C-alpha cells in the first residue's frame, strides 16, 4: 500500500472520530451554558417581578398611612356636610396619588365603612381612580372588607387573583374615628374601616410577559403536578403568598434545536474541508518530498543552497534521509556560526567582546568622519564587584554580570532615547572583568550619551538586585567623544577610562566626561593608588587626636582619632584624597584595621596620662558599615585592651545616605547592642534629609564644618537652633565641628549643642605632642 492510500485509510477515520467527539463535547458544554444562562435570565425576571409586587405592596401601605395623616380625612369623619366632605376627601386622595407616580396602577380605590359590625356595616365613602368614570364598589371588594371584619383583626393585607388574570393588593385597617389610631374595641360604634385596593399593573404586565416568554405555568400557594419541566422557581410576594413558576422542557428544547443543527452543519463542513486539506498535505509533504529530495541534494552539492529543507516529518525512509542530510549540513553551518560567535561575543554575558568592539568602533569613527557626526564611548565599571566576587563566590559574581548585561542591553535601546534628529545607535559590549562599554554612533544630540549614562545608573538604586539577592554594587561611568577627545579607539578608550576613575572619585554611581584637567587628576590618583599598594603602613601612617569638648562643663570629654599619611615619594597626602581611592581599590579593610588596632592600643597610654576613661571616636569607612567586615574584630579589640565599649564611638559619614540601609542598620544595631556609641559624621555634606538620618540607629550627629560656617551667617543662623532641638527630640546628641572662635563656641553652647570640636580648643596632634595638662 502506497503512502497516499495509507493516509486515506488511517487519517480520515481518525479525523472523523475526532470531529464527532469534539462536536459532542462542544454541544454538551454549550447546552450546559445555555441552561445556566436561561436559569439566570429566569432568576432576573422573577426578581424583577417580585420587586415590582413589593413596590406596589409598599405603596399601598405608604398611601394608606399618608391618607391617615391627611386633614381632609379628619374633616370627612367629623363634618356633617356629606357632599362637601366627599369632594374634599376625593380631591385629597387624588393629590396624594401624585406623590407616588412612579408606581403606575390602572385601578386604585379607597373605601370607608362606618359602624363596624357584621350586622350593620355602612359604606360611608368610596373613591376609585380608574379608566371607568362610573365605577362602583365591586362585590369582590365588599367580600374583602366583610371578611376582614369577620377576622376581628385591626390590620389585614392580602392579594386577590381575579379569574380574568388581573388582581389587586388590598390593605385594610380599623381606626378610631377621632384619633385615627387603632381602637381598643374594634366593634365600637366609633370605629371606622379604611380599605385601599391597588391593581399592581406593572406586576401583572411582567407576569404576563414571563408566561409568554417561557411558556411557563404559574400558580399561587401550590406546586403544579408537572414532572416535565426544565426549570422550577418560586417568588415570595408576602405573608402566605407564594408564586410558583414552572418552565416546561419544551422551552429549552426549542432553544437548543438551532444550536444543534448549526453544530452538525459546521462539523460536517469542517470535516470535509479538513479531509481535503489533509489529502493535499499528504501529497505535498509525503509524496512530494521524494521528488524534490534529489533536486535539493544536487543544489546543496552544487552550493546553490546551504542546506536541504525538511519538508517531510515522518519516520519513513524519505523523512530519515532528509533529516540525516539536514543534520549533516546543519552541523557544518552551526560550527561556522559558533566560530563566528566566539570571535565576536563574550561567552559569559553574550555581549560583544573587545575584538568586536574594536571593529565596531573603528567603523563608527570612519562613518562619523564621513558624515560629520559624533561617536561616544561610554566606559562602565562596577563598583565593589571584586568584594562581591570574593565574598560570595564566582558563581554569584558571574550571575551578577549576566544580569547586568541583560539590563544594560535593555537600558540602551535606541528607540527609548529622546533625540530631536536622527535616532542614534547604541551597542553594548564587555571589555573585561567587571568593565563594560557602550559605543554610540550617529549622534546629533549632545545629551544622548548622558541620557544613556543616567539610564545605566538607574539600574543601581539601593544596590543591584537580581534573583540571587541584593548586593552593594554601583556603577562609575566615564564618557569620551569623537572627535573632541580622540581620533582613534585607543584614545577614546583610554580617555573614557580616565573619566570613569574621576566618577569614582566623585563618590561612585556617577558620570564623568573626559577633560584635560581630568587627565592630570587621574595621574595623581594612579600615583596614590600605586603607593597605597606598596606602602609600609607602620612607617608611613600615624594617628593624631582632636579634642572633643562637652559644653555642659566646658571640659574635654574625649578625642577623635584621625589618620594621617606621610608618603616618602608623594609627601603628605590628606585623608580626603587617599581614603576614597583606598575604598575603591579594596584597601579600606586593611586601613580601618590598622587605625582601630593602633587607636585602641594607645588608649591605655592616653588613659594613664589623663587619669580617667574618656570617649575615643574612630572613623570607619562606609564600605565597612555596608558590608559588616569589622564588627567582630572591634569586639575582640575592646576585650583585648580592656576598654569599656561605651568609651568607643564609631563615626560613619553622612554620605552613606540611604544606600544599602538594611545592611548598615543591621551592622550598627550589632555595635550598639555591644555598648558602642554610633555617630553620624559630616552632616550637611551629603544629600540625606535630616528626618532620614534621625531614623538611623545612632547616638550622635556631627555637623560638618562647612555646613556650620554657612549656617552661622546672619541670614541662616536662625535655623541651627531648631535643627539641634529636632535632634534632641529624637534622642540624638549634637556635635559641631570647625569651632574656631570664642563667639562661635558661646553661641553654639547657648543653642544647646552637646559637644564642640575645632582649632579654638586645639589642633589635631600626635599622642606624644598632646598637652594633656590642659585637659
CSV table of N, CA and C in Angstrom, one decimal, residues 260-376:
chain,number,residue,atom,x,y,z
A,260,UNK,N,-28.1,22.9,17.9
A,260,UNK,CA,-27.8,21.5,17.5
A,260,UNK,C,-27.6,21.4,16.0
A,261,UNK,N,-28.5,22.0,15.2
A,261,UNK,CA,-28.4,22.0,13.8
A,261,UNK,C,-27.2,22.7,13.3
A,262,UNK,N,-26.9,23.9,13.9
A,262,UNK,CA,-25.7,24.6,13.5
A,262,UNK,C,-24.4,23.8,13.7
A,263,UNK,N,-24.3,23.2,14.9
A,263,UNK,CA,-23.1,22.4,15.2
A,263,UNK,C,-23.0,21.3,14.2
A,264,UNK,N,-24.1,20.6,13.9
A,264,UNK,CA,-24.0,19.4,12.9
A,264,UNK,C,-23.5,19.9,11.6
A,265,UNK,N,-24.1,21.0,11.1
A,265,UNK,CA,-23.7,21.5,9.8
A,265,UNK,C,-22.3,22.0,9.7
A,266,UNK,N,-21.9,22.7,10.8
A,266,UNK,CA,-20.5,23.2,10.8
A,266,UNK,C,-19.5,22.1,10.9
A,267,UNK,N,-19.8,21.1,11.7
A,267,UNK,CA,-18.9,19.9,11.9
A,267,UNK,C,-18.7,19.2,10.6
A,268,UNK,N,-19.9,19.0,9.9
A,268,UNK,CA,-19.8,18.2,8.6
A,268,UNK,C,-18.9,19.0,7.6
A,269,UNK,N,-19.2,20.4,7.6
A,269,UNK,CA,-18.4,21.2,6.6
A,269,UNK,C,-16.9,21.2,7.0
A,270,UNK,N,-16.6,21.3,8.3
A,270,UNK,CA,-15.2,21.3,8.7
A,270,UNK,C,-14.6,19.9,8.5
A,271,UNK,N,-15.3,18.9,8.6
A,271,UNK,CA,-14.8,17.5,8.4
A,271,UNK,C,-14.3,17.4,6.9
A,272,UNK,N,-15.2,17.8,6.0
A,272,UNK,CA,-14.9,17.7,4.6
A,272,UNK,C,-13.7,18.6,4.2
A,273,UNK,N,-13.8,19.8,4.7
A,273,UNK,CA,-12.7,20.7,4.4
A,273,UNK,C,-11.3,20.2,5.0
A,274,UNK,N,-11.4,19.7,6.2
A,274,UNK,CA,-10.2,19.1,6.8
A,274,UNK,C,-9.7,17.9,6.0
A,275,UNK,N,-10.6,17.1,5.6
A,275,UNK,CA,-10.2,15.9,4.8
A,275,UNK,C,-9.5,16.3,3.5
A,276,UNK,N,-10.1,17.3,2.8
A,276,UNK,CA,-9.4,17.7,1.6
A,276,UNK,C,-8.1,18.3,1.9
A,277,UNK,N,-8.0,19.1,3.0
A,277,UNK,CA,-6.7,19.7,3.3
A,277,UNK,C,-5.6,18.7,3.6
A,278,UNK,N,-6.1,17.6,4.4
A,278,UNK,CA,-5.1,16.6,4.7
A,278,UNK,C,-4.6,15.8,3.5
A,279,UNK,N,-5.5,15.5,2.6
A,279,UNK,CA,-5.1,14.8,1.4
A,279,UNK,C,-4.1,15.7,0.6
A,280,UNK,N,-4.4,17.0,0.6
A,280,UNK,CA,-3.5,17.9,-0.1
A,280,UNK,C,-2.1,17.9,0.6
A,281,UNK,N,-2.1,18.0,1.9
A,281,UNK,CA,-0.9,18.0,2.7
A,281,UNK,C,-0.1,16.7,2.5
A,282,UNK,N,-0.8,15.6,2.5
A,282,UNK,CA,-0.1,14.3,2.3
A,282,UNK,C,0.6,14.2,1.0
A,283,UNK,N,-0.1,14.8,0.0
A,283,UNK,CA,0.5,14.8,-1.3
A,283,UNK,C,1.7,15.7,-1.3
A,284,UNK,N,1.6,16.8,-0.6
A,284,UNK,CA,2.6,17.8,-0.6
A,284,UNK,C,3.8,17.5,0.2
A,285,UNK,N,3.6,16.9,1.4
A,285,UNK,CA,4.6,16.7,2.4
A,285,UNK,C,5.1,15.3,2.5
A,286,UNK,N,4.5,14.4,1.8
A,286,UNK,CA,4.9,13.0,1.9
A,286,UNK,C,5.4,12.5,0.5
A,287,UNK,N,4.5,12.5,-0.4
A,287,UNK,CA,5.0,12.0,-1.7
A,287,UNK,C,5.8,13.1,-2.5
A,288,UNK,N,5.5,14.4,-2.3
A,288,UNK,CA,6.2,15.4,-3.0
A,288,UNK,C,7.7,15.5,-2.6
A,289,UNK,N,8.0,15.4,-1.3
A,289,UNK,CA,9.5,15.4,-1.0
A,289,UNK,C,10.3,14.4,-1.7
A,290,UNK,N,9.7,13.2,-2.0
A,290,UNK,CA,10.5,12.2,-2.7
A,290,UNK,C,11.1,12.8,-4.0
A,291,UNK,N,10.2,13.5,-4.7
A,291,UNK,CA,10.6,14.1,-6.0
A,291,UNK,C,11.6,15.2,-5.8
A,292,UNK,N,11.4,16.0,-4.7
A,292,UNK,CA,12.2,17.2,-4.6
A,292,UNK,C,13.6,16.9,-3.9
A,293,UNK,N,13.7,15.7,-3.2
A,293,UNK,CA,14.9,15.4,-2.4
A,293,UNK,C,16.1,15.4,-3.3
A,294,UNK,N,16.0,14.7,-4.4
A,294,UNK,CA,17.1,14.6,-5.3
A,294,UNK,C,17.6,15.9,-5.9
A,295,UNK,N,16.5,16.8,-6.1
A,295,UNK,CA,16.9,18.1,-6.6
A,295,UNK,C,17.6,18.9,-5.6
A,296,UNK,N,17.1,18.8,-4.3
A,296,UNK,CA,17.7,19.6,-3.2
A,296,UNK,C,19.2,19.1,-3.0
A,297,UNK,N,19.4,17.8,-3.0
A,297,UNK,CA,20.7,17.3,-2.8
A,297,UNK,C,21.7,17.8,-3.8
A,298,UNK,N,21.2,17.8,-5.0
A,298,UNK,CA,22.0,18.3,-6.1
A,298,UNK,C,22.4,19.8,-5.9
A,299,UNK,N,21.4,20.6,-5.5
A,299,UNK,CA,21.6,22.0,-5.3
A,299,UNK,C,22.6,22.2,-4.1
A,300,UNK,N,22.5,21.4,-3.0
A,300,UNK,CA,23.5,21.6,-1.9
A,300,UNK,C,24.9,21.2,-2.4
A,301,UNK,N,25.0,20.1,-3.1
A,301,UNK,CA,26.3,19.7,-3.6
A,301,UNK,C,26.9,20.8,-4.5
A,302,UNK,N,26.0,21.4,-5.3
A,302,UNK,CA,26.5,22.4,-6.2
A,302,UNK,C,26.6,23.8,-5.6
A,303,UNK,N,26.3,23.8,-4.2
A,303,UNK,CA,26.4,25.1,-3.4
A,303,UNK,C,25.4,26.1,-3.9
A,304,UNK,N,24.3,25.7,-4.5
A,304,UNK,CA,23.2,26.6,-4.8
A,304,UNK,C,22.3,26.9,-3.6
A,305,UNK,N,22.4,26.1,-2.6
A,305,UNK,CA,21.7,26.4,-1.3
A,305,UNK,C,22.5,25.8,-0.2
A,306,UNK,N,22.3,26.4,1.1
A,306,UNK,CA,23.1,26.0,2.2
A,306,UNK,C,22.7,24.6,2.8
A,307,UNK,N,21.5,24.3,2.8
A,307,UNK,CA,21.0,23.0,3.3
A,307,UNK,C,19.7,22.6,2.7
A,308,UNK,N,19.4,21.3,2.8
A,308,UNK,CA,18.1,20.9,2.3
A,308,UNK,C,17.0,21.3,3.3
A,309,UNK,N,15.8,21.6,2.8
A,309,UNK,CA,14.7,21.9,3.7
A,309,UNK,C,14.0,20.6,4.1
A,310,UNK,N,13.6,20.5,5.4
A,310,UNK,CA,12.9,19.3,5.9
A,310,UNK,C,11.4,19.5,5.6
A,311,UNK,N,11.0,19.0,4.5
A,311,UNK,CA,9.6,19.1,4.1
A,311,UNK,C,8.8,17.9,4.5
A,312,UNK,N,9.4,16.8,4.9
A,312,UNK,CA,8.8,15.6,5.3
A,312,UNK,C,9.2,15.3,6.8
A,313,UNK,N,8.2,15.1,7.7
A,313,UNK,CA,8.5,14.9,9.1
A,313,UNK,C,8.2,13.5,9.5
A,314,UNK,N,7.8,12.6,8.6
A,314,UNK,CA,7.5,11.2,9.0
A,314,UNK,C,8.8,10.5,9.4
A,315,UNK,N,8.6,9.2,9.8
A,315,UNK,CA,9.7,8.4,10.2
A,315,UNK,C,10.0,7.3,9.1
A,316,UNK,N,9.5,7.5,7.9
A,316,UNK,CA,9.8,6.6,6.8
A,316,UNK,C,11.2,6.9,6.2
A,317,UNK,N,11.5,6.2,5.1
A,317,UNK,CA,12.8,6.4,4.5
A,317,UNK,C,13.1,7.8,4.1
A,318,UNK,N,12.1,8.4,3.5
A,318,UNK,CA,12.3,9.8,3.0
A,318,UNK,C,12.6,10.7,4.1
A,319,UNK,N,11.8,10.6,5.2
A,319,UNK,CA,12.0,11.5,6.4
A,319,UNK,C,13.3,11.3,7.0
A,320,UNK,N,13.7,10.1,7.2
A,320,UNK,CA,15.0,9.8,7.8
A,320,UNK,C,16.2,10.3,7.0
A,321,UNK,N,16.0,10.1,5.7
A,321,UNK,CA,17.0,10.5,4.8
A,321,UNK,C,17.2,12.0,4.7
A,322,UNK,N,16.0,12.7,4.8
A,322,UNK,CA,16.0,14.2,4.8
A,322,UNK,C,16.7,14.7,6.1
A,323,UNK,N,16.3,14.1,7.2
A,323,UNK,CA,16.9,14.6,8.5
A,323,UNK,C,18.4,14.3,8.6
A,324,UNK,N,18.8,13.2,8.0
A,324,UNK,CA,20.2,12.8,8.1
A,324,UNK,C,21.0,13.8,7.3
A,325,UNK,N,20.6,14.2,6.1
A,325,UNK,CA,21.3,15.1,5.3
A,325,UNK,C,21.2,16.5,5.9
A,326,UNK,N,20.0,16.8,6.4
A,326,UNK,CA,19.8,18.2,7.1
A,326,UNK,C,20.7,18.3,8.3
A,327,UNK,N,20.9,17.2,9.1
A,327,UNK,CA,21.7,17.3,10.3
A,327,UNK,C,23.2,17.4,9.9
A,328,UNK,N,23.6,16.7,8.8
A,328,UNK,CA,25.0,16.7,8.4
A,328,UNK,C,25.3,18.2,8.0
A,329,UNK,N,24.5,18.7,7.1
A,329,UNK,CA,24.9,20.1,6.6
A,329,UNK,C,24.6,21.1,7.7
A,330,UNK,N,23.6,20.9,8.6
A,330,UNK,CA,23.3,21.8,9.7
A,330,UNK,C,24.4,21.9,10.7
A,331,UNK,N,25.1,20.8,11.0
A,331,UNK,CA,26.2,20.8,11.9
A,331,UNK,C,27.4,21.6,11.3
A,332,UNK,N,27.5,21.5,10.0
A,332,UNK,CA,28.6,22.3,9.4
A,332,UNK,C,28.3,23.8,9.5
A,333,UNK,N,27.0,24.1,9.3
A,333,UNK,CA,26.6,25.6,9.4
A,333,UNK,C,26.7,26.1,10.8
A,334,UNK,N,26.3,25.2,11.8
A,334,UNK,CA,26.3,25.6,13.2
A,334,UNK,C,27.8,25.8,13.7
A,335,UNK,N,28.6,24.9,13.2
A,335,UNK,CA,30.0,25.1,13.6
A,335,UNK,C,30.6,26.4,13.1
A,336,UNK,N,30.2,26.8,11.9
A,336,UNK,CA,30.6,28.1,11.4
A,336,UNK,C,30.1,29.2,12.2
A,337,UNK,N,28.8,29.2,12.5
A,337,UNK,CA,28.2,30.2,13.3
A,337,UNK,C,28.8,30.3,14.7
A,338,UNK,N,29.0,29.1,15.3
A,338,UNK,CA,29.6,29.1,16.6
A,338,UNK,C,31.0,29.8,16.6
A,339,UNK,N,31.8,29.4,15.6
A,339,UNK,CA,33.1,30.0,15.5
A,339,UNK,C,33.0,31.5,15.3
A,340,UNK,N,32.0,32.0,14.6
A,340,UNK,CA,31.9,33.4,14.3
A,340,UNK,C,31.4,34.1,15.6
A,341,UNK,N,30.5,33.4,16.4
A,341,UNK,CA,30.0,34.0,17.7
A,341,UNK,C,31.2,34.1,18.7
A,342,UNK,N,32.0,33.0,18.8
A,342,UNK,CA,33.1,33.0,19.7
A,342,UNK,C,34.1,34.2,19.4
A,343,UNK,N,34.2,34.5,18.1
A,343,UNK,CA,35.1,35.5,17.7
A,343,UNK,C,34.5,36.9,18.0
A,344,UNK,N,33.2,37.0,18.1
A,344,UNK,CA,32.6,38.3,18.3
A,344,UNK,C,31.9,38.5,19.7
A,345,UNK,N,31.5,37.5,20.4
A,345,UNK,CA,30.7,37.6,21.6
A,345,UNK,C,31.5,37.1,22.8
A,346,UNK,N,31.2,37.8,24.0
A,346,UNK,CA,31.7,37.4,25.3
A,346,UNK,C,30.9,36.1,25.7
A,347,UNK,N,31.6,35.0,26.0
A,347,UNK,CA,30.9,33.8,26.3
A,347,UNK,C,30.0,33.9,27.6
A,348,UNK,N,30.4,34.7,28.6
A,348,UNK,CA,29.6,34.8,29.8
A,348,UNK,C,28.3,35.6,29.6
A,349,UNK,N,28.5,36.8,29.1
A,349,UNK,CA,27.4,37.8,29.1
A,349,UNK,C,26.7,37.8,27.7
A,350,UNK,N,27.3,37.2,26.7
A,350,UNK,CA,26.8,37.3,25.3
A,350,UNK,C,26.7,38.7,24.7
A,351,UNK,N,27.4,39.6,25.4
A,351,UNK,CA,27.6,40.9,24.8
A,351,UNK,C,28.8,40.9,23.8
A,352,UNK,N,29.0,41.9,23.0
A,352,UNK,CA,30.1,41.9,22.1
A,352,UNK,C,31.4,42.0,22.9
A,353,UNK,N,32.4,41.2,22.4
A,353,UNK,CA,33.7,41.2,23.1
A,353,UNK,C,34.6,42.3,22.6
A,354,UNK,N,35.8,42.4,23.2
A,354,UNK,CA,36.7,43.5,22.9
A,354,UNK,C,37.1,43.5,21.4
A,355,UNK,N,37.3,42.4,20.9
A,355,UNK,CA,37.7,42.3,19.5
A,355,UNK,C,36.6,42.9,18.6
A,356,UNK,N,35.4,42.6,18.8
A,356,UNK,CA,34.3,43.1,18.0
A,356,UNK,C,34.1,44.6,18.3
A,357,UNK,N,34.3,45.0,19.6
A,357,UNK,CA,34.2,46.4,19.9
A,357,UNK,C,35.2,47.3,19.1
A,358,UNK,N,36.4,46.7,19.0
A,358,UNK,CA,37.4,47.4,18.2
A,358,UNK,C,36.9,47.6,16.7
A,359,UNK,N,36.4,46.5,16.2
A,359,UNK,CA,36.0,46.6,14.8
A,359,UNK,C,34.8,47.5,14.6
A,360,UNK,N,33.8,47.4,15.6
A,360,UNK,CA,32.6,48.2,15.5
A,360,UNK,C,33.0,49.7,15.7
A,361,UNK,N,33.8,50.0,16.7
A,361,UNK,CA,34.2,51.4,16.9
A,361,UNK,C,34.9,52.0,15.8
A,362,UNK,N,35.8,51.2,15.2
A,362,UNK,CA,36.6,51.7,14.0
A,362,UNK,C,35.7,52.1,12.9
A,363,UNK,N,34.7,51.2,12.6
A,363,UNK,CA,33.7,51.5,11.6
A,363,UNK,C,32.9,52.8,11.9
A,364,UNK,N,32.5,52.9,13.2
A,364,UNK,CA,31.7,54.0,13.6
A,364,UNK,C,32.5,55.3,13.5
A,365,UNK,N,33.8,55.3,13.8
A,365,UNK,CA,34.6,56.5,13.7
A,365,UNK,C,34.7,56.9,12.2
A,366,UNK,N,34.9,55.9,11.4
A,366,UNK,CA,35.1,56.2,9.9
A,366,UNK,C,33.8,56.7,9.4
A,367,UNK,N,32.7,56.2,9.7
A,367,UNK,CA,31.4,56.7,9.3
A,367,UNK,C,31.1,58.1,9.8
A,368,UNK,N,31.5,58.3,11.1
A,368,UNK,CA,31.3,59.7,11.6
A,368,UNK,C,32.1,60.7,10.9
A,369,UNK,N,33.3,60.3,10.5
A,369,UNK,CA,34.2,61.2,9.9
A,369,UNK,C,33.7,61.6,8.5
A,370,UNK,N,33.0,60.7,7.8
A,370,UNK,CA,32.4,61.0,6.5
A,370,UNK,C,31.1,61.8,6.6
A,371,UNK,N,30.4,61.5,7.7
A,371,UNK,CA,29.0,62.2,7.8
A,371,UNK,C,29.1,63.4,8.7
A,372,UNK,N,30.3,63.7,9.3
A,372,UNK,CA,30.4,64.8,10.2
A,372,UNK,C,29.5,64.6,11.4
A,373,UNK,N,29.6,63.4,12.0
A,373,UNK,CA,28.8,63.1,13.2
A,373,UNK,C,29.7,62.9,14.4
A,374,UNK,N,29.1,62.6,15.5
A,374,UNK,CA,29.9,62.3,16.7
A,374,UNK,C,29.7,60.8,17.1
A,375,UNK,N,30.7,60.3,17.8
A,375,UNK,CA,30.7,59.0,18.3
A,375,UNK,C,31.1,59.1,19.8
A,376,UNK,N,30.3,58.4,20.6
A,376,UNK,CA,30.6,58.4,22.1
A,376,UNK,C,31.0,57.0,22.5
